[in-house]
Structure formats: C-alpha cells, structure tokens
Short mmCIF file of C-alpha atoms in Angstrom, two decimals:
data_model
loop_
_atom_site.label_atom_id
_atom_site.label_comp_id
_atom_site.label_asym_id
_atom_site.label_seq_id
_atom_site.Cartn_x
_atom_site.Cartn_y
_atom_site.Cartn_z
CA MET A 1 -3.44 -62.34 60.78
CA ALA A 2 -2.76 -63.73 57.30
CA ALA A 3 -6.26 -65.24 57.17
CA PHE A 4 -7.87 -61.93 58.13
CA LEU A 5 -5.83 -60.01 55.53
CA ALA A 6 -6.66 -62.57 52.83
CA ALA A 7 -10.36 -62.34 53.70
CA ARG A 8 -10.15 -58.55 53.61
CA MET A 9 -8.71 -58.50 50.10
CA CYS A 10 -10.95 -61.28 48.79
CA HIS A 11 -13.96 -59.28 49.99
CA ASP A 12 -12.86 -56.45 47.68
CA PHE A 13 -12.01 -58.71 44.74
CA ILE A 14 -15.13 -60.89 44.73
CA SER A 15 -17.50 -58.13 43.57
CA PRO A 16 -15.79 -57.30 40.23
CA VAL A 17 -15.00 -60.97 39.60
CA SER A 18 -18.64 -61.95 40.14
CA ALA A 19 -19.75 -59.14 37.83
CA MET A 20 -17.37 -60.36 35.11
CA VAL A 21 -18.75 -63.90 35.42
CA SER A 22 -22.31 -62.55 35.17
CA GLY A 23 -21.39 -60.64 32.02
CA MET A 24 -19.82 -63.75 30.48
CA ASP A 25 -22.93 -65.77 31.34
CA LEU A 26 -25.03 -63.21 29.48
CA LEU A 27 -22.78 -63.51 26.43
CA ASP A 28 -23.21 -67.29 26.48
CA ASP A 29 -27.00 -67.12 26.85
CA PRO A 30 -28.66 -67.42 23.41
CA SER A 31 -31.80 -65.78 24.75
CA ALA A 32 -29.92 -62.69 25.97
CA GLN A 33 -28.07 -61.66 22.81
CA ASP A 34 -29.90 -58.32 22.84
CA MET A 35 -27.95 -57.56 26.02
CA ARG A 36 -24.54 -58.20 24.47
CA GLU A 37 -23.49 -54.54 24.61
CA GLU A 38 -24.49 -54.26 28.28
CA ALA A 39 -22.63 -57.49 29.05
CA MET A 40 -19.45 -56.25 27.38
CA GLY A 41 -19.71 -52.97 29.30
CA LEU A 42 -20.13 -54.86 32.57
CA ILE A 43 -17.14 -57.07 31.85
CA GLY A 44 -14.96 -54.11 30.85
CA ALA A 45 -15.85 -51.97 33.89
CA SER A 46 -15.38 -54.89 36.26
CA ALA A 47 -12.02 -55.83 34.73
CA ARG A 48 -10.79 -52.25 35.16
CA LYS A 49 -11.95 -52.23 38.79
CA LEU A 50 -10.21 -55.53 39.50
CA ALA A 51 -6.99 -54.33 37.83
CA ASP A 52 -7.08 -51.10 39.87
CA LEU A 53 -7.63 -53.01 43.11
CA LEU A 54 -4.88 -55.54 42.38
CA GLY A 55 -2.38 -52.84 41.47
CA PHE A 56 -3.16 -50.96 44.67
CA CYS A 57 -3.10 -54.01 46.95
CA ARG A 58 0.15 -55.30 45.46
CA VAL A 59 1.97 -52.34 47.01
CA ALA A 60 -0.31 -51.65 50.00
CA PHE A 61 -0.35 -55.25 51.25
CA GLY A 62 2.09 -57.29 49.20
CA ALA A 63 5.60 -58.26 50.19
CA SER A 64 6.57 -59.17 46.64
CA ALA A 65 7.19 -55.63 45.39
CA SER A 66 10.95 -55.51 44.82
CA ALA A 67 11.27 -51.73 45.02
CA GLU A 68 12.44 -50.24 48.30
CA VAL A 69 11.60 -46.67 47.23
CA PHE A 70 8.43 -45.61 45.42
CA ASP A 71 7.85 -42.56 43.25
CA SER A 72 5.01 -40.52 44.76
CA ARG A 73 3.50 -39.99 41.32
CA GLU A 74 3.08 -43.74 40.92
CA LEU A 75 1.57 -43.98 44.39
CA GLY A 76 -0.82 -41.23 43.33
CA ARG A 77 -1.85 -43.17 40.23
CA LEU A 78 -2.49 -46.28 42.31
CA THR A 79 -4.60 -44.31 44.76
CA GLU A 80 -6.53 -42.59 41.96
CA GLY A 81 -7.35 -46.05 40.60
CA LEU A 82 -8.77 -47.08 43.97
CA PHE A 83 -10.83 -43.89 44.33
CA ARG A 84 -12.42 -44.37 40.91
CA HIS A 85 -14.53 -47.05 42.55
CA ILE A 86 -15.63 -45.36 45.79
CA ARG A 87 -17.82 -42.34 46.52
CA ALA A 88 -15.20 -40.10 48.10
CA ASP A 89 -13.16 -37.64 46.04
CA LEU A 90 -9.36 -37.76 46.16
CA ASP A 91 -7.33 -34.61 46.83
CA TRP A 92 -3.71 -35.72 46.33
CA GLN A 93 -1.32 -33.21 47.90
CA VAL A 94 1.84 -35.26 48.46
CA ALA A 95 4.92 -33.06 48.56
CA ALA A 96 7.54 -35.77 49.14
CA PRO A 97 8.85 -36.86 45.71
CA ALA A 98 9.60 -40.43 46.81
CA LEU A 99 8.86 -42.64 49.79
CA ALA A 100 10.57 -45.68 51.26
CA LYS A 101 8.47 -48.85 51.34
CA PRO A 102 7.09 -48.51 54.92
CA ALA A 103 6.01 -44.92 54.30
CA ALA A 104 4.60 -45.80 50.88
CA ARG A 105 2.51 -48.60 52.39
CA ALA A 106 1.34 -46.34 55.19
CA LEU A 107 0.33 -43.68 52.67
CA LEU A 108 -1.72 -46.12 50.59
CA ASN A 109 -3.39 -47.82 53.52
CA LEU A 110 -4.28 -44.59 55.30
CA SER A 111 -5.65 -43.26 52.01
CA GLN A 112 -7.90 -46.30 51.75
CA LEU A 113 -9.00 -45.94 55.37
CA ALA A 114 -9.83 -42.28 54.72
CA GLY A 115 -11.92 -43.21 51.70
CA ALA A 116 -13.71 -45.91 53.67
CA ALA A 117 -14.53 -43.36 56.38
CA LEU A 118 -16.64 -41.46 53.81
CA PRO A 119 -19.37 -43.96 52.84
CA THR A 120 -21.69 -41.28 51.45
CA GLY A 121 -19.01 -39.12 49.87
CA GLY A 122 -16.75 -36.26 50.80
CA SER A 123 -13.11 -35.43 50.23
CA ALA A 124 -10.00 -37.36 51.21
CA ARG A 125 -7.00 -35.04 51.27
CA ILE A 126 -3.73 -36.97 51.22
CA GLU A 127 -0.51 -35.28 52.32
CA ALA A 128 3.06 -36.45 52.90
CA GLU A 129 6.15 -34.37 53.53
CA GLU A 130 9.63 -34.80 54.97
CA ARG A 131 10.36 -32.76 58.07
CA GLU A 132 13.24 -33.02 60.54
CA GLY A 133 14.19 -36.54 59.51
CA PHE A 134 10.64 -37.90 59.43
CA ILE A 135 8.03 -38.53 56.75
CA LEU A 136 4.77 -37.05 58.03
CA ILE A 137 1.59 -38.46 56.50
CA ARG A 138 -1.93 -37.18 56.89
CA ALA A 139 -5.04 -38.59 55.25
CA ARG A 140 -7.95 -36.32 56.13
CA ALA A 141 -11.47 -37.63 55.54
CA ASP A 142 -13.89 -34.70 55.46
CA GLY A 143 -17.57 -35.22 54.76
CA PRO A 144 -21.05 -34.84 56.22
CA ARG A 145 -21.15 -38.44 57.44
CA ALA A 146 -17.47 -39.16 58.05
CA ARG A 147 -17.16 -42.06 60.45
CA LEU A 148 -14.24 -43.50 62.38
CA ARG A 149 -15.10 -47.09 63.21
CA ALA A 150 -14.12 -48.23 66.68
CA GLU A 151 -12.34 -51.27 65.28
CA VAL A 152 -10.22 -49.04 63.00
CA SER A 153 -9.26 -46.81 65.91
CA ASP A 154 -8.39 -49.88 68.01
CA GLY A 155 -6.31 -51.41 65.24
CA LEU A 156 -4.25 -48.26 64.76
CA LEU A 157 -3.55 -48.29 68.49
CA GLY A 158 -2.36 -51.90 68.31
CA LEU A 159 -5.32 -53.20 70.32
CA PRO A 160 -6.74 -56.69 69.73
CA MET A 161 -9.95 -57.21 67.81
CA GLY A 162 -13.07 -56.52 69.85
CA ASP A 163 -16.59 -55.93 68.59
CA GLY A 164 -17.01 -54.99 64.95
CA LEU A 165 -15.81 -56.25 61.58
CA HIS A 166 -12.49 -58.07 61.20
CA GLY A 167 -11.95 -56.61 57.74
CA HIS A 168 -11.80 -53.05 59.06
CA TRP A 169 -9.72 -53.93 62.11
CA VAL A 170 -7.10 -56.04 60.37
CA GLN A 171 -6.06 -53.34 57.91
CA ALA A 172 -5.63 -50.80 60.69
CA TYR A 173 -3.76 -53.31 62.86
CA TYR A 174 -1.54 -54.25 59.91
CA VAL A 175 -0.64 -50.56 59.48
CA TYR A 176 0.16 -50.32 63.19
CA LEU A 177 2.48 -53.34 62.97
CA PHE A 178 4.61 -52.25 60.02
CA VAL A 179 4.70 -48.56 61.02
CA THR A 180 5.86 -49.29 64.56
CA ASP A 181 8.27 -51.93 63.25
CA ALA A 182 9.84 -49.17 61.14
CA GLY A 183 10.19 -46.96 64.22
CA GLY A 184 7.18 -44.80 63.51
CA THR A 185 3.83 -43.91 65.03
CA VAL A 186 0.26 -43.92 63.71
CA ARG A 187 -3.10 -42.78 65.06
CA ALA A 188 -6.50 -41.36 64.10
CA ASP A 189 -8.03 -38.13 65.42
CA THR A 190 -11.57 -36.82 65.01
CA ALA A 191 -12.36 -33.11 64.79
CA GLY A 192 -15.86 -32.03 63.81
CA SER A 193 -16.79 -33.50 60.44
CA ALA A 194 -13.19 -34.52 59.68
CA ILE A 195 -11.09 -37.54 60.60
CA ASP A 196 -7.31 -37.34 60.42
CA PHE A 197 -5.29 -40.52 59.89
CA LEU A 198 -1.74 -39.58 60.91
CA ALA A 199 1.58 -41.37 60.65
CA ALA A 200 5.20 -40.37 61.22
CA LEU A 201 8.06 -42.59 60.03
CA PRO A 202 11.82 -42.12 59.89
CA ALA A 203 12.82 -40.76 56.48
#
C-alpha cells in the first residue's frame, strides 16, 4: 500500500522536477543562451506546479499535518492550486466552514478524483455541508468525456486491485480505508455525463 501511494505521488512530482532540470540544463548550455528567458519561464512554472502539488499532497496523503481541523478556505486554496495544472475547471461550493482531518482528506482526494475523471475538460463542482451529525461531501465531475475508471470504482468499494492502473486504484482504495475507519461511507455514481464522488463522515 505504501509503495503504491509513493509511486502515485512520485508520478505526479516527476514531471515538474524533470522540467526544472531541463530548464537548468539550458541555462548551463553556452550554446543556448538565446533561450535563457524560456528556460527561466520553464523553471518558474514547474516550481510553482511542484509547490502546488506538494502543498496539496501534504494534507491529502500526509500523516504529518498536525492540525486536526482544517479551515475550508485553506482547503479551497490547496484545491485551486491543484486545478491550475489540469484541464478541468473548479467550482468550489463548500458550505462547511471547517472540516475534521478525515473529512478534509476525503474532500481533497475526491476533488482530485473528480478532476482526473475529466481528461478533456469540464467542471468539477465540490460541495461539503454538515447535516444531521454528518459531513456530506460531493465532488461532481461533469464534462463531455467524463470517465469513471473501473479501478477507481473498485477502490472506493474496498475491492482489491484488478485490471487497470495501480495509481488510480490506490488513491481510491486509500480514501475507502480512512473514510470507513472514521465511521463513514464513500462511493461513486454515474448519471449521464456526470460522475458523483460521494462521502458521508461523522461530523
């Protein structure tokens, strides 16, 4: 499980890191000094992407965050940083002012799954509200080519990895583990061109 999660995150980190190294190589190349401005732009954009990904993953995956309650505005900023680097648009409609750690992690991970379900673009509407002692989370992916991968659906149901990509399955399975450990439920539903990632956790 730890190996699959590490591979999942490293897959996301390697692209901006490689781009930064390429930009630095251009700066060091005497024959490419006419490309200095492009190299600096590449390094800057890649550094911002890496910082956004690290900030997001620190809360979504990390156990080191000391806070037990997270301000929803900060969670929104983290999610906005992630969506700056994918094709889907973010529609942040979180009503709950603050979320305990399990709900905060669920919100971030389901937001990322919703964005990943829109490879050619669309809108990811993120909602969270407290109702009758539960935090209800919905991340709706709506787009012309919205796709719920079988391995994501299996992971959210707590099923073992079958055919497909480990990177997609392990995130969904990770969400299933910590949501159910907190006494909650999680699932994904498909309706027309939209996919709903749903979670309910004790408030």
